[in-house]
Amino acid sequence: MSKVKIGFSALVMLIMMSIFAAMASAEEFTPTPSNPAPGINVGTIDNNGQVNQHKTHGNFQNNTNSCGNCHSTHNGDSATLLKFEETEADMCLTCHDGTLGFYNVLGQGSGAGTFNTTHESASMHNVGTVEIGSAPGALDNTSTEELQCSSCHNPHGSTNDRLLKTTVAGVTYTTTPIKLQLTEDPAFAAINSSSTNSGLKITKSVGPAGSTDKVNYANFCSTCHDTYDTGSGKETALGHYSHTTNSSSAGRNCASCHYAHGTDITLLKDAAGKTIADYTKSVADGGEGWTEETAINYMKDVSAGGSALKKYTNMSVCWTCHTSSHPLDTPMPAQVGDPNAGTGELWNYVWSSRYNKYIPTFNEKANIR
């Protein structure tokens, strides 16, 4: 009998301890936008505890209050009850300018490039100012609608990464979800390692992932730039010839050479894959020790057509792949590392482990362009 009493007392004690622990836990809890209440989290897990296959704008759950960020139930400025600022892009930038949204489209770290126009050699998709049908290479695309953020992204959701739409300019280009090469963003390490966000991960992207994704990404771009969707050496509907854009091979899809949002001089690279930041680093830190002025003058895009959303300055975008397609008519300057090495008037040649060959780098001492 005494044993039963002891067992019952222990059970009561355990229940009391659990209650006190729960109360203590509740007192310590601090609500956040991503975790508004105990057990109610925002992330890649849906309301049924399953992994979301359909990406939504913030992975909202059943108790969300986020609709009110963009919509006004009774006082909308459009038929879709949107709360516009001046343009749709202005509304998107109330978050995606680095103040609230995780993804800053004006910053320099986005895999899609930047909409920043304050730097030299800047170019971008001019949302809110141009017609969709004015896209370079457009033939079938005659849309008179204005290019907006929602022309390419669906804020309410998509099976594609980064909420890319599956139907653009009236064209459904794929039924297979596009996956991008996503890696966790170290700037948000605390969030990414949190156990209370239901798997929410803030990521960086470097473009489409697999072979099918690369082709479908090119198809996505070609809904507007329709004559640019072509194979190498084939005449387009406009009577021109175009570099291959619809291949799964490296260097043969739109994302290999261009940023989706835009570019500027801080993002541009040379054929060696180096940026202004790389060249202005000290020699001890692996850079060249150039002044910022020298690095900017070197990286500046001077192509007649402008930087055209390119990842690489001028036409060095070609040199990143075509380093041995055709022999040069004139001898190259002596290569650094060669027994007979010397310094060319304009370029030095250094060994690249990335390309497994010698590649040119600008000779700052000569100061010639």
GROMACS .gro file of C-alpha atoms in nm:
model
  369
    1MET     CA    1   0.000   0.000   0.000
    2SER     CA    2   0.283   0.235   0.086
    3LYS     CA    3   0.441   0.163  -0.249
    4VAL     CA    4   0.122   0.276  -0.427
    5LYS     CA    5   0.113   0.599  -0.228
    6ILE     CA    6   0.474   0.672  -0.310
    7GLY     CA    7   0.409   0.608  -0.678
    8PHE     CA    8   0.103   0.837  -0.677
    9SER     CA    9   0.295   1.112  -0.499
   10ALA     CA   10   0.574   1.091  -0.756
   11LEU     CA   11   0.319   1.118  -1.036
   12VAL     CA   12   0.161   1.428  -0.882
   13MET     CA   13   0.506   1.581  -0.841
   14LEU     CA   14   0.590   1.518  -1.208
   15ILE     CA   15   0.263   1.679  -1.319
   16MET     CA   16   0.327   1.986  -1.102
   17MET     CA   17   0.682   2.018  -1.235
   18SER     CA   18   0.553   2.001  -1.593
   19ILE     CA   19   0.300   2.276  -1.525
   20PHE     CA   20   0.562   2.503  -1.367
   21ALA     CA   21   0.803   2.431  -1.656
   22ALA     CA   22   0.535   2.520  -1.908
   23MET     CA   23   0.453   2.842  -1.722
   24ALA     CA   24   0.821   2.935  -1.707
   25SER     CA   25   0.860   2.862  -2.076
   26ALA     CA   26   0.556   3.076  -2.158
   27GLU     CA   27   0.691   3.363  -1.955
   28GLU     CA   28   1.025   3.352  -2.139
   29PHE     CA   29   0.872   3.339  -2.488
   30THR     CA   30   0.912   3.654  -2.698
   31PRO     CA   31   0.692   3.672  -3.011
   32THR     CA   32   0.861   3.753  -3.341
   33PRO     CA   33   0.720   3.794  -3.694
   34SER     CA   34   0.856   3.450  -3.784
   35ASN     CA   35   0.743   3.287  -3.461
   36PRO     CA   36   0.429   3.472  -3.337
   37ALA     CA   37   0.326   3.212  -3.077
   38PRO     CA   38   0.458   2.884  -2.930
   39GLY     CA   39   0.432   2.620  -3.198
   40ILE     CA   40   0.310   2.862  -3.467
   41ASN     CA   41   0.608   2.910  -3.695
   42VAL     CA   42   0.678   3.033  -4.044
   43GLY     CA   43   0.893   2.828  -4.277
   44THR     CA   44   0.896   2.544  -4.524
   45ILE     CA   45   0.654   2.333  -4.319
   46ASP     CA   46   0.285   2.385  -4.395
   47ASN     CA   47  -0.009   2.388  -4.154
   48ASN     CA   48  -0.043   2.011  -4.180
   49GLY     CA   49   0.318   1.948  -4.083
   50GLN     CA   50   0.419   1.863  -4.438
   51VAL     CA   51   0.706   2.010  -4.639
   52ASN     CA   52   0.572   2.280  -4.871
   53GLN     CA   53   0.605   2.199  -5.240
   54HIS     CA   54   0.439   2.526  -5.338
   55LYS     CA   55   0.652   2.828  -5.242
   56THR     CA   56   0.454   3.116  -5.099
   57HIS     CA   57   0.552   3.472  -5.023
   58GLY     CA   58   0.681   3.412  -4.669
   59ASN     CA   59   0.528   3.066  -4.623
   60PHE     CA   60   0.228   3.214  -4.442
   61GLN     CA   61   0.037   2.997  -4.198
   62ASN     CA   62  -0.328   2.995  -4.095
   63ASN     CA   63  -0.291   3.279  -3.844
   64THR     CA   64  -0.108   3.518  -4.077
   65ASN     CA   65  -0.150   3.894  -4.062
   66SER     CA   66   0.085   3.951  -4.356
   67CYS     CA   67  -0.183   4.003  -4.622
   68GLY     CA   68  -0.228   4.355  -4.485
   69ASN     CA   69   0.129   4.445  -4.579
   70CYS     CA   70   0.030   4.469  -4.945
   71HIS     CA   71  -0.352   4.475  -4.950
   72SER     CA   72  -0.616   4.699  -4.797
   73THR     CA   73  -0.952   4.529  -4.755
   74HIS     CA   74  -1.165   4.840  -4.813
   75ASN     CA   75  -0.924   5.108  -4.930
   76GLY     CA   76  -0.712   4.953  -5.202
   77ASP     CA   77  -0.562   5.166  -5.476
   78SER     CA   78  -0.630   4.903  -5.742
   79ALA     CA   79  -0.893   4.646  -5.834
   80THR     CA   80  -0.685   4.382  -5.657
   81LEU     CA   81  -0.692   4.593  -5.337
   82LEU     CA   82  -0.320   4.658  -5.352
   83LYS     CA   83  -0.177   4.942  -5.146
   84PHE     CA   84   0.038   5.103  -5.413
   85GLU     CA   85   0.299   5.361  -5.334
   86GLU     CA   86   0.372   5.520  -5.673
   87THR     CA   87   0.426   5.204  -5.875
   88GLU     CA   88   0.412   4.833  -5.808
   89ALA     CA   89   0.792   4.831  -5.783
   90ASP     CA   90   0.775   5.101  -5.515
   91MET     CA   91   0.541   4.880  -5.315
   92CYS     CA   92   0.774   4.581  -5.345
   93LEU     CA   93   1.068   4.798  -5.245
   94THR     CA   94   0.902   4.897  -4.919
   95CYS     CA   95   1.036   4.558  -4.803
   96HIS     CA   96   1.289   4.448  -5.062
   97ASP     CA   97   1.514   4.749  -5.029
   98GLY     CA   98   1.690   4.582  -4.737
   99THR     CA   99   1.464   4.722  -4.464
  100LEU     CA  100   1.219   4.435  -4.408
  101GLY     CA  101   1.251   4.163  -4.671
  102PHE     CA  102   1.534   3.912  -4.640
  103TYR     CA  103   1.614   3.960  -5.009
  104ASN     CA  104   1.747   4.305  -5.091
  105VAL     CA  105   1.714   4.370  -5.467
  106LEU     CA  106   1.907   4.697  -5.435
  107GLY     CA  107   2.202   4.532  -5.266
  108GLN     CA  108   2.509   4.369  -5.412
  109GLY     CA  109   2.471   4.016  -5.278
  110SER     CA  110   2.173   3.892  -5.476
  111GLY     CA  111   2.223   3.610  -5.726
  112ALA     CA  112   1.980   3.793  -5.956
  113GLY     CA  113   2.194   4.107  -5.961
  114THR     CA  114   2.078   4.452  -5.854
  115PHE     CA  115   1.834   4.728  -5.946
  116ASN     CA  116   2.083   4.984  -5.812
  117THR     CA  117   2.153   5.260  -6.066
  118THR     CA  118   2.381   5.481  -5.857
  119HIS     CA  119   2.701   5.321  -5.987
  120GLU     CA  120   2.869   5.335  -6.327
  121SER     CA  121   2.803   5.075  -6.597
  122ALA     CA  122   2.462   5.009  -6.444
  123SER     CA  123   2.178   4.855  -6.641
  124MET     CA  124   1.864   4.678  -6.531
  125HIS     CA  125   1.520   4.551  -6.624
  126ASN     CA  126   1.338   4.883  -6.610
  127VAL     CA  127   1.029   4.779  -6.417
  128GLY     CA  128   0.750   5.033  -6.423
  129THR     CA  129   0.885   5.227  -6.721
  130VAL     CA  130   0.883   5.004  -7.032
  131GLU     CA  131   0.641   4.783  -7.221
  132ILE     CA  132   0.697   4.407  -7.203
  133GLY     CA  133   0.683   4.390  -7.583
  134SER     CA  134   0.983   4.623  -7.615
  135ALA     CA  135   1.222   4.351  -7.495
  136PRO     CA  136   1.528   4.305  -7.721
  137GLY     CA  137   1.473   4.008  -7.949
  138ALA     CA  138   1.096   4.023  -7.916
  139LEU     CA  139   0.893   3.911  -8.217
  140ASP     CA  140   0.600   3.699  -8.099
  141ASN     CA  141   0.590   3.903  -7.779
  142THR     CA  142   0.389   4.212  -7.864
  143SER     CA  143   0.250   4.279  -7.516
  144THR     CA  144   0.173   4.642  -7.442
  145GLU     CA  145   0.153   4.576  -7.068
  146GLU     CA  146   0.403   4.754  -6.847
  147LEU     CA  147   0.693   4.550  -6.712
  148GLN     CA  148   0.650   4.503  -6.338
  149CYS     CA  149   0.797   4.282  -6.065
  150SER     CA  150   0.487   4.064  -6.095
  151SER     CA  151   0.561   4.012  -6.466
  152CYS     CA  152   0.823   3.759  -6.360
  153HIS     CA  153   0.735   3.677  -5.996
  154ASN     CA  154   0.411   3.557  -5.840
  155PRO     CA  155   0.394   3.695  -5.484
  156HIS     CA  156   0.113   3.455  -5.392
  157GLY     CA  157   0.313   3.148  -5.480
  158SER     CA  158   0.481   2.929  -5.736
  159THR     CA  159   0.630   2.583  -5.763
  160ASN     CA  160   0.947   2.753  -5.891
  161ASP     CA  161   1.224   2.878  -5.665
  162ARG     CA  162   1.222   3.253  -5.602
  163LEU     CA  163   0.850   3.258  -5.692
  164LEU     CA  164   0.926   3.268  -6.066
  165LYS     CA  165   0.603   3.251  -6.263
  166THR     CA  166   0.525   2.954  -6.485
  167THR     CA  167   0.326   3.171  -6.728
  168VAL     CA  168   0.491   3.495  -6.844
  169ALA     CA  169   0.354   3.736  -7.107
  170GLY     CA  170   0.074   3.488  -7.171
  171VAL     CA  171   0.313   3.200  -7.242
  172THR     CA  172   0.331   2.889  -7.023
  173TYR     CA  173   0.690   2.788  -7.085
  174THR     CA  174   0.716   2.485  -6.855
  175THR     CA  175   0.520   2.260  -6.623
  176THR     CA  176   0.836   2.139  -6.449
  177PRO     CA  177   0.936   2.346  -6.143
  178ILE     CA  178   1.261   2.540  -6.182
  179LYS     CA  179   1.513   2.468  -5.909
  180LEU     CA  180   1.799   2.710  -5.845
  181GLN     CA  181   2.137   2.642  -5.688
  182LEU     CA  182   2.055   2.765  -5.339
  183THR     CA  183   2.303   2.783  -5.054
  184GLU     CA  184   2.241   2.914  -4.704
  185ASP     CA  185   2.318   3.284  -4.672
  186PRO     CA  186   2.587   3.327  -4.402
  187ALA     CA  187   2.448   3.673  -4.324
  188PHE     CA  188   2.144   3.499  -4.174
  189ALA     CA  189   2.324   3.215  -3.996
  190ALA     CA  190   2.129   3.269  -3.672
  191ILE     CA  191   1.794   3.229  -3.848
  192ASN     CA  192   1.910   2.938  -4.061
  193SER     CA  193   2.034   2.746  -3.756
  194SER     CA  194   1.724   2.819  -3.547
  195SER     CA  195   1.511   2.523  -3.442
  196THR     CA  196   1.196   2.735  -3.402
  197ASN     CA  197   1.145   2.843  -3.763
  198SER     CA  198   1.005   2.519  -3.907
  199GLY     CA  199   1.292   2.480  -4.151
  200LEU     CA  200   1.294   2.840  -4.279
  201LYS     CA  201   1.619   2.901  -4.468
  202ILE     CA  202   1.743   3.228  -4.613
  203THR     CA  203   1.945   3.141  -4.920
  204LYS     CA  204   2.168   3.277  -5.194
  205SER     CA  205   2.140   3.165  -5.556
  206VAL     CA  206   2.391   3.136  -5.838
  207GLY     CA  207   2.143   3.037  -6.107
  208PRO     CA  208   1.955   2.727  -6.228
  209ALA     CA  209   2.060   2.396  -6.078
  210GLY     CA  210   2.034   2.092  -6.309
  211SER     CA  211   2.027   2.045  -6.686
  212THR     CA  212   1.649   2.065  -6.712
  213ASP     CA  213   1.645   2.374  -6.491
  214LYS     CA  214   1.898   2.551  -6.717
  215VAL     CA  215   1.688   2.487  -7.028
  216ASN     CA  216   1.365   2.587  -6.854
  217TYR     CA  217   1.530   2.903  -6.720
  218ALA     CA  218   1.620   2.998  -7.078
  219ASN     CA  219   1.261   2.924  -7.177
  220PHE     CA  220   1.148   3.154  -6.895
  221CYS     CA  221   1.355   3.442  -7.037
  222SER     CA  222   1.245   3.367  -7.393
  223THR     CA  223   0.880   3.432  -7.315
  224CYS     CA  224   0.972   3.798  -7.370
  225HIS     CA  225   1.301   3.772  -7.563
  226ASP     CA  226   1.155   3.505  -7.790
  227THR     CA  227   1.399   3.513  -8.082
  228TYR     CA  228   1.694   3.474  -7.843
  229ASP     CA  229   1.585   3.119  -7.761
  230THR     CA  230   1.799   2.943  -8.017
  231GLY     CA  231   2.077   2.699  -8.089
  232SER     CA  232   2.424   2.798  -8.203
  233GLY     CA  233   2.461   2.889  -8.569
  234LYS     CA  234   2.090   2.896  -8.638
  235GLU     CA  235   1.921   3.190  -8.806
  236THR     CA  236   1.653   3.353  -8.593
  237ALA     CA  237   1.311   3.472  -8.709
  238LEU     CA  238   1.455   3.824  -8.730
  239GLY     CA  239   1.722   3.713  -8.975
  240HIS     CA  240   2.008   3.722  -8.726
  241TYR     CA  241   2.229   3.455  -8.577
  242SER     CA  242   2.263   3.399  -8.206
  243HIS     CA  243   2.480   3.229  -7.949
  244THR     CA  244   2.320   2.916  -7.801
  245THR     CA  245   2.094   3.009  -7.512
  246ASN     CA  246   1.883   2.696  -7.463
  247SER     CA  247   2.145   2.433  -7.384
  248SER     CA  248   2.205   2.263  -7.051
  249SER     CA  249   2.582   2.292  -7.102
  250ALA     CA  250   2.783   2.537  -6.894
  251GLY     CA  251   2.792   2.881  -7.049
  252ARG     CA  252   2.493   2.817  -7.272
  253ASN     CA  253   2.193   2.953  -7.091
  254CYS     CA  254   2.087   3.308  -7.018
  255ALA     CA  255   2.195   3.298  -6.653
  256SER     CA  256   2.552   3.213  -6.753
  257CYS     CA  257   2.612   3.562  -6.892
  258HIS     CA  258   2.337   3.786  -6.755
  259TYR     CA  259   2.181   3.890  -6.425
  260ALA     CA  260   1.801   3.881  -6.416
  261HIS     CA  261   1.759   4.208  -6.227
  262GLY     CA  262   2.056   4.410  -6.345
  263THR     CA  263   2.423   4.488  -6.302
  264ASP     CA  264   2.657   4.769  -6.203
  265ILE     CA  265   3.029   4.823  -6.179
  266THR     CA  266   3.052   4.669  -5.831
  267LEU     CA  267   2.917   4.339  -5.966
  268LEU     CA  268   3.095   4.323  -6.301
  269LYS     CA  269   3.378   4.070  -6.333
  270ASP     CA  270   3.662   4.033  -6.580
  271ALA     CA  271   3.748   3.714  -6.765
  272ALA     CA  272   3.942   3.590  -6.463
  273GLY     CA  273   3.629   3.618  -6.252
  274LYS     CA  274   3.766   3.909  -6.048
  275THR     CA  275   3.579   4.219  -5.936
  276ILE     CA  276   3.685   4.568  -5.830
  277ALA     CA  277   3.690   4.445  -5.472
  278ASP     CA  278   3.936   4.170  -5.565
  279TYR     CA  279   4.178   4.407  -5.735
  280THR     CA  280   4.173   4.667  -5.456
  281LYS     CA  281   4.267   4.412  -5.191
  282SER     CA  282   4.626   4.427  -5.074
  283VAL     CA  283   4.874   4.183  -5.222
  284ALA     CA  284   4.903   4.022  -4.879
  285ASP     CA  285   4.530   3.951  -4.888
  286GLY     CA  286   4.547   3.798  -5.235
  287GLY     CA  287   4.465   4.112  -5.433
  288GLU     CA  288   4.663   4.343  -5.657
  289GLY     CA  289   4.676   4.648  -5.433
  290TRP     CA  290   4.524   4.872  -5.700
  291THR     CA  291   4.366   5.204  -5.614
  292GLU     CA  292   3.988   5.217  -5.641
  293GLU     CA  293   4.014   5.462  -5.932
  294THR     CA  294   4.241   5.228  -6.127
  295ALA     CA  295   4.013   4.930  -6.059
  296ILE     CA  296   3.701   5.122  -6.165
  297ASN     CA  297   3.862   5.246  -6.487
  298TYR     CA  298   3.971   4.891  -6.564
  299MET     CA  299   3.630   4.733  -6.494
  300LYS     CA  300   3.418   5.005  -6.657
  301ASP     CA  301   3.196   4.875  -6.936
  302VAL     CA  302   3.254   5.076  -7.254
  303SER     CA  303   3.055   4.860  -7.497
  304ALA     CA  304   2.843   5.061  -7.738
  305GLY     CA  305   2.529   4.883  -7.623
  306GLY     CA  306   2.601   4.929  -7.254
  307SER     CA  307   2.645   4.664  -6.990
  308ALA     CA  308   2.320   4.488  -7.092
  309LEU     CA  309   2.274   4.315  -6.754
  310LYS     CA  310   2.601   4.129  -6.813
  311LYS     CA  311   2.794   3.953  -6.537
  312TYR     CA  312   3.126   4.029  -6.709
  313THR     CA  313   3.252   4.365  -6.826
  314ASN     CA  314   3.257   4.447  -7.198
  315MET     CA  315   3.288   4.136  -7.411
  316SER     CA  316   3.518   3.960  -7.167
  317VAL     CA  317   3.207   3.749  -7.114
  318CYS     CA  318   3.314   3.568  -7.434
  319TRP     CA  319   3.672   3.521  -7.310
  320THR     CA  320   3.553   3.340  -6.997
  321CYS     CA  321   3.472   3.039  -7.218
  322HIS     CA  322   3.637   3.094  -7.556
  323THR     CA  323   4.002   3.108  -7.454
  324SER     CA  324   4.119   2.861  -7.715
  325SER     CA  325   3.859   2.866  -7.992
  326HIS     CA  326   4.086   3.036  -8.247
  327PRO     CA  327   4.459   3.114  -8.248
  328LEU     CA  328   4.566   3.476  -8.233
  329ASP     CA  329   4.725   3.632  -8.539
  330THR     CA  330   4.993   3.801  -8.330
  331PRO     CA  331   5.210   3.651  -8.056
  332MET     CA  332   5.089   3.703  -7.702
  333PRO     CA  333   5.314   3.884  -7.451
  334ALA     CA  334   5.544   3.662  -7.249
  335GLN     CA  335   5.358   3.481  -6.972
  336VAL     CA  336   5.431   3.525  -6.607
  337GLY     CA  337   5.573   3.198  -6.478
  338ASP     CA  338   5.729   3.117  -6.814
  339PRO     CA  339   6.113   3.085  -6.810
  340ASN     CA  340   6.123   3.368  -7.066
  341ALA     CA  341   5.855   3.573  -6.892
  342GLY     CA  342   5.849   3.948  -6.923
  343THR     CA  343   5.598   4.227  -6.887
  344GLY     CA  344   5.375   4.311  -7.183
  345GLU     CA  345   5.288   4.673  -7.255
  346LEU     CA  346   4.926   4.619  -7.158
  347TRP     CA  347   4.866   4.274  -7.015
  348ASN     CA  348   5.035   4.029  -6.783
  349TYR     CA  349   4.948   3.660  -6.807
  350VAL     CA  350   4.904   3.461  -6.489
  351TRP     CA  351   4.828   3.097  -6.428
  352SER     CA  352   4.462   3.023  -6.347
  353SER     CA  353   4.386   2.704  -6.156
  354ARG     CA  354   4.020   2.763  -6.241
  355TYR     CA  355   4.078   2.745  -6.617
  356ASN     CA  356   4.398   2.539  -6.603
  357LYS     CA  357   4.576   2.781  -6.833
  358TYR     CA  358   4.736   3.127  -6.847
  359ILE     CA  359   4.489   3.415  -6.861
  360PRO     CA  360   4.542   3.790  -6.911
  361THR     CA  361   4.528   4.045  -6.632
  362PHE     CA  362   4.555   4.418  -6.675
  363ASN     CA  363   4.904   4.560  -6.626
  364GLU     CA  364   4.846   4.850  -6.388
  365LYS     CA  365   5.203   4.975  -6.421
  366ALA     CA  366   5.160   5.039  -6.791
  367ASN     CA  367   4.833   5.219  -6.713
  368ILE     CA  368   4.712   5.168  -7.069
  369ARG     CA  369   4.360   5.071  -7.179
   0.00000   0.00000   0.00000
